[in-house]
mmCIF file of C-alpha atoms in Angstrom:
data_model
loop_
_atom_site.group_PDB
_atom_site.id
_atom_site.type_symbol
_atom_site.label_atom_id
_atom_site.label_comp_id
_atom_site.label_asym_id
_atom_site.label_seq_id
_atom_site.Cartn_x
_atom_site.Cartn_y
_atom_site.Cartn_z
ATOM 1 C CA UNK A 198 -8.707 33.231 58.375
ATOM 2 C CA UNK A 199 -12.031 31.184 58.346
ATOM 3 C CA UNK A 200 -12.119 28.915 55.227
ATOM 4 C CA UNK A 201 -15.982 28.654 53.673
ATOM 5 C CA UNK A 202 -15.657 27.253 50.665
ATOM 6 C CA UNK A 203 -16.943 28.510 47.098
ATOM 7 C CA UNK A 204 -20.115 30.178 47.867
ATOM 8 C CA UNK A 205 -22.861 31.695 45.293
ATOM 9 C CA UNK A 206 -22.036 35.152 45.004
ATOM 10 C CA UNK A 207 -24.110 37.285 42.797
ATOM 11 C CA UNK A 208 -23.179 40.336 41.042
ATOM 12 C CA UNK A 209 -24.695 42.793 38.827
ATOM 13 C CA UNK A 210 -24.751 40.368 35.775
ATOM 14 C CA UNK A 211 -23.184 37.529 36.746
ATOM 15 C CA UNK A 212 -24.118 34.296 39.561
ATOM 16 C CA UNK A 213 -20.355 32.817 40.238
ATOM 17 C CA UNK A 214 -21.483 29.694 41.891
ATOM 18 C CA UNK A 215 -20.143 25.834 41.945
ATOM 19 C CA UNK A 216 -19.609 23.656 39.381
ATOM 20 C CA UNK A 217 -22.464 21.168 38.556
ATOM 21 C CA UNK A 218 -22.227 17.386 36.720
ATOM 22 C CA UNK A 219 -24.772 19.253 33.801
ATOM 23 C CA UNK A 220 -22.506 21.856 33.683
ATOM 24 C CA UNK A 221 -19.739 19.694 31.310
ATOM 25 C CA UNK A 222 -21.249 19.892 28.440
ATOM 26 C CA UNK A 223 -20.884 24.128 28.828
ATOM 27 C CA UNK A 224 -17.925 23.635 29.914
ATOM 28 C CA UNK A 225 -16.576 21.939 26.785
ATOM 29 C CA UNK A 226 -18.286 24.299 24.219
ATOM 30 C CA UNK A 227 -17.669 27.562 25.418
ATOM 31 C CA UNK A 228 -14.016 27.640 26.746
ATOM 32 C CA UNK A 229 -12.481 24.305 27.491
ATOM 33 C CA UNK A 230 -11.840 22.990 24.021
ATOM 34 C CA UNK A 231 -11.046 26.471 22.143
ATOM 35 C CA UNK A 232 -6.833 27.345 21.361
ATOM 36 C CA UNK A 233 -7.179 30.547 21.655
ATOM 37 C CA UNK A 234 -8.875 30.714 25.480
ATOM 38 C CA UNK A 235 -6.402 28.077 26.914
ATOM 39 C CA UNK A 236 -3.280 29.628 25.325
ATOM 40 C CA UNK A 237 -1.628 31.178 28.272
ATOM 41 C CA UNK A 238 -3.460 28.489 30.603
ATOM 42 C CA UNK A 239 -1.207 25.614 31.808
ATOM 43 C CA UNK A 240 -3.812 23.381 30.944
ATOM 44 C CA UNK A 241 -4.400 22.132 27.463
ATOM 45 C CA UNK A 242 -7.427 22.270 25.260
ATOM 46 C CA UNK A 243 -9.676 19.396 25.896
ATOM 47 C CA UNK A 244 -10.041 17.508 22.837
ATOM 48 C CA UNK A 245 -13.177 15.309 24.011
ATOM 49 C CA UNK A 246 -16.367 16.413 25.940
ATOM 50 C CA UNK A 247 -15.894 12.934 27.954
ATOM 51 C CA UNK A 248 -12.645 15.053 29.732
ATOM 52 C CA UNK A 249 -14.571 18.255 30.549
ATOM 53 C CA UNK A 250 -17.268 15.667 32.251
ATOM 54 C CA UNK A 251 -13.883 14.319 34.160
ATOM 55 C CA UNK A 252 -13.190 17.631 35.210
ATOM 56 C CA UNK A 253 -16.546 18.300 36.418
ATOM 57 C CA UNK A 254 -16.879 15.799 38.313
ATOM 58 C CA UNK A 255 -13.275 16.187 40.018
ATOM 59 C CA UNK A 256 -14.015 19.866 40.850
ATOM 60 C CA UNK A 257 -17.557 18.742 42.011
ATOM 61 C CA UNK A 258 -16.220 16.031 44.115
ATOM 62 C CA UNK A 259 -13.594 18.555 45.820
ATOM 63 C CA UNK A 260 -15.837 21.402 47.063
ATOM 64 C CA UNK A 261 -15.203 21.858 50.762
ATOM 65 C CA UNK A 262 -14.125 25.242 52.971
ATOM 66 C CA UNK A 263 -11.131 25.104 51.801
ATOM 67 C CA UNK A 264 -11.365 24.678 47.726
ATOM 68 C CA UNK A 265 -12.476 27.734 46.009
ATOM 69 C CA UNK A 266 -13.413 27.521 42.890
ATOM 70 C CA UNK A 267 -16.464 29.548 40.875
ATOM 71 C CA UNK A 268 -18.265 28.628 37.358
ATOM 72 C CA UNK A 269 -19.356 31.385 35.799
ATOM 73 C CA UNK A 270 -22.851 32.083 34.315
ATOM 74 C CA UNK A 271 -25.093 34.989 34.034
ATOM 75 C CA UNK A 272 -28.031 36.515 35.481
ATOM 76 C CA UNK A 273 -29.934 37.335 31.762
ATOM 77 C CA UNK A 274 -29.315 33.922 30.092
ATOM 78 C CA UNK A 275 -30.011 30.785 32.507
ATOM 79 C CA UNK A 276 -28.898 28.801 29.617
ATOM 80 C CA UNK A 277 -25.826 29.191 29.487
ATOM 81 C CA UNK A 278 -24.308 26.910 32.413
ATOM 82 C CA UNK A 279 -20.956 28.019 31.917
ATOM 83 C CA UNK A 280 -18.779 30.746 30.374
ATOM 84 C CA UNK A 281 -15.570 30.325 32.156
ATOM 85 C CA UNK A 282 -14.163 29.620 35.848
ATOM 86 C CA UNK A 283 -12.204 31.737 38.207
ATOM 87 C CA UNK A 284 -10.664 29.568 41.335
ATOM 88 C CA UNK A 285 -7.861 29.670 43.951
ATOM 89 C CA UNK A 286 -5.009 28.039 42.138
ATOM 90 C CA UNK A 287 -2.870 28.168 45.551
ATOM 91 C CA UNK A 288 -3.021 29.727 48.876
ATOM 92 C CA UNK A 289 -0.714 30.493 51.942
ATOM 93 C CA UNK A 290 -2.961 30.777 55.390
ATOM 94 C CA UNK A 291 0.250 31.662 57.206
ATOM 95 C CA UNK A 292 0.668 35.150 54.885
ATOM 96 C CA UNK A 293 -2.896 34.926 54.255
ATOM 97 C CA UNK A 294 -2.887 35.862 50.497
ATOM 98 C CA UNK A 295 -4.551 33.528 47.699
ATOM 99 C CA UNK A 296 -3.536 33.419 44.199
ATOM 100 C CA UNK A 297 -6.530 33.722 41.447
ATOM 101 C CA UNK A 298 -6.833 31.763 38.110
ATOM 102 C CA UNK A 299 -9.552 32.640 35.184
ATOM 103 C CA UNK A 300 -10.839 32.158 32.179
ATOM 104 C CA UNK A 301 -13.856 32.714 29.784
ATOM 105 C CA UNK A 302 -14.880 32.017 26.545
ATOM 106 C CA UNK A 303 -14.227 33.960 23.467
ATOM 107 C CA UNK A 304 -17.606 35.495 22.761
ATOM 108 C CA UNK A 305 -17.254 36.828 26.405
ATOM 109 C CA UNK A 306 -14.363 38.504 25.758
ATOM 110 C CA UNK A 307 -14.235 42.333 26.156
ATOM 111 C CA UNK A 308 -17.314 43.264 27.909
ATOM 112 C CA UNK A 309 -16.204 43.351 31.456
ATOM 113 C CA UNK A 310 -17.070 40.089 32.691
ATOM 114 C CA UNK A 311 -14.126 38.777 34.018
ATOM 115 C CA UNK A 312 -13.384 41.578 35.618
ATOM 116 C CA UNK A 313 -17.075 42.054 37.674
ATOM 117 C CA UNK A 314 -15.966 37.868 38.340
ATOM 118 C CA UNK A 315 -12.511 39.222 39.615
ATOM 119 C CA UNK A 316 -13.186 41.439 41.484
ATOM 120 C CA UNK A 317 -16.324 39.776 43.197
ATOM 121 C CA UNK A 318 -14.583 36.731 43.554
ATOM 122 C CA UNK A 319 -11.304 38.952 45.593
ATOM 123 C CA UNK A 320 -14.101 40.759 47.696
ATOM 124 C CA UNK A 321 -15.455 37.661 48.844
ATOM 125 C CA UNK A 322 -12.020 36.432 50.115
ATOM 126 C CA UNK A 323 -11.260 39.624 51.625
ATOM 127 C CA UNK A 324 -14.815 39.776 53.829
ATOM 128 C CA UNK A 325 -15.658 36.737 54.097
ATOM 129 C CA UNK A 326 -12.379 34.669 54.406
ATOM 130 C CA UNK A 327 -9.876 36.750 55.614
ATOM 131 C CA UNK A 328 -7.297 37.303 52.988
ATOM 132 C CA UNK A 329 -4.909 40.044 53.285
ATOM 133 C CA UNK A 330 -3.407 39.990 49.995
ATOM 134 C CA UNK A 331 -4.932 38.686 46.409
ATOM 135 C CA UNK A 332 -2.532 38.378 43.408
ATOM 136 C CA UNK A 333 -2.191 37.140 39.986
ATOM 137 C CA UNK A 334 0.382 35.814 37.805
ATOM 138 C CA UNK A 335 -0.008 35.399 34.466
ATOM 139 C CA UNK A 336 2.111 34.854 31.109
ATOM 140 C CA UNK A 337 3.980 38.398 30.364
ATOM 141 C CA UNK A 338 2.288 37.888 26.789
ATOM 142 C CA UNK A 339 -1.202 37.917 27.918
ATOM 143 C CA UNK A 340 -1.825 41.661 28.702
ATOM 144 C CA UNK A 341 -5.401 40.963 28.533
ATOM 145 C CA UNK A 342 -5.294 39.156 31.748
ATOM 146 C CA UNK A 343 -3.065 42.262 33.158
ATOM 147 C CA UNK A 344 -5.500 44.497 32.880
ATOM 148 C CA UNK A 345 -8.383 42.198 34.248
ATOM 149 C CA UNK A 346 -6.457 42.432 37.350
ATOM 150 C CA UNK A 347 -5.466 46.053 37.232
ATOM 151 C CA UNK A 348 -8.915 47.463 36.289
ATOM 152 C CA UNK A 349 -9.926 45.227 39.781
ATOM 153 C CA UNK A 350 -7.479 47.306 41.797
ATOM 154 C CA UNK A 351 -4.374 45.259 41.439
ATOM 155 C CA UNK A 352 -1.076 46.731 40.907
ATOM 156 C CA UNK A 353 1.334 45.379 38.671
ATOM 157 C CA UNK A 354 4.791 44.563 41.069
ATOM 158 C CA UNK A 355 6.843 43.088 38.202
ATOM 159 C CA UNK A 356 7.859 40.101 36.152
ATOM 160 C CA UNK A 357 9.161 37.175 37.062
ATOM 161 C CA UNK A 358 11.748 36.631 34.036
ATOM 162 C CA UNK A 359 11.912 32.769 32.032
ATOM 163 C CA UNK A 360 10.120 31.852 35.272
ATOM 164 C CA UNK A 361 8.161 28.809 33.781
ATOM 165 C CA UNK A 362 8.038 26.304 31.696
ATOM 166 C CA UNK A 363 4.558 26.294 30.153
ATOM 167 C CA UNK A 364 3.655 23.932 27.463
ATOM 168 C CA UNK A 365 7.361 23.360 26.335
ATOM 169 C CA UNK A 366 7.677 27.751 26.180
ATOM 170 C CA UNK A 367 9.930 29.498 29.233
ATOM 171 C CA UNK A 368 7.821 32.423 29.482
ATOM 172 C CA UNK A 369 8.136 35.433 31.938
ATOM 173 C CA UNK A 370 5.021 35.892 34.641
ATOM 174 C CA UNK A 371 4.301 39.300 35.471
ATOM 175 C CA UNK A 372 2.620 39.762 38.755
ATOM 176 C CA UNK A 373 -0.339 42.314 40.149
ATOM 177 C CA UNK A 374 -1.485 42.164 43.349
ATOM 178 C CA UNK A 375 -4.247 44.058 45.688
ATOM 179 C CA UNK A 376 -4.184 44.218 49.469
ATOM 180 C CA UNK A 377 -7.353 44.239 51.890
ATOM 181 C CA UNK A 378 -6.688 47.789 52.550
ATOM 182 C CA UNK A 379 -6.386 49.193 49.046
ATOM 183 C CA UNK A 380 -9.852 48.594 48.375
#
């Protein structure tokens, strides 16, 4: 394993790169405040742009080789400083395998975005990092998430039943993963 931290990676349509103190106000707007984007997310909507700034700033403050975590924003519209995040939400060197979070906003929704992030995002920690294994877990009654990981490769390897408490709901977390050498 050799850590290197969230680097820029650029894909077809998409530059994943860090998150930036101008980036809050994006951040708010597009996904951070809306219901229906944080639903299966163990976060909660943000109800005030002052706590997507507070975010910012934290994620900012924490980039080193060993925190991993891309905004997302695209290639064709330089406006748009963020549409959504994917990150390592937890890691094991010893079995070297990393566990992926994401999100983006609704009006990104269903045109292969999060997937090209995904899967870029995996890649990267498979060259460049090390990783052996990259998986997923995500609420059993977000299949939209499910197939963001399967069209990336991932298989699905089960559920996980009443396995968390999220937002006052025990809900079941199904699990996909992809190895180094299935790609």
């Amino acid at each position: 394993m050799q850590h290197k931290g969230t680097k820029t990676i650029e894909t077809e349509r998409l530059v994943l790169r860090r998150f930036e103190t101008d980036d809050a106000k994006d951040v708010y707007n597009n996904w951070a405040c809306d219901d229906d984007v944080n639903r299966y997310m163990t976060s909660t909507s943000l109800t005030d742009p002052s706590q997507a700034q507070k975010a910012v700033d934290s994620w900012a403050a924490r980039y080193n080789d060993e925190f991993y975590h891309w905004n997302i924003t695209f290639k064709a519209d330089p406006t748009v400083k963020s549409a959504g995040f994917v990150c390592v939400v937890s890691n094991d060197d010893d079995a070297q395998k990393a566990e992926l979070g994401y999100c983006i906003g609704k009006k990104w929704w269903n045109k292969g975005y999060m997937t090209e992030a995904v899967k870029a995002v995996a890649d990267y920690l498979f060259d460049q990092v090390g990783y052996n294994r990259v998986e997923v877990q995500y609420d059993a009654d977000n299949p939209a998430s499910g197939r963001v990981a399967q069209k990336c490769g991932m298989q699905y390897e089960g559920t996980l039943r009443q396995f968390m408490n999220n937002k006052g709901k025990i809900c079941d977390i199904a699990v996909c993963s992809i190895l180094s050498e299935e790609r």
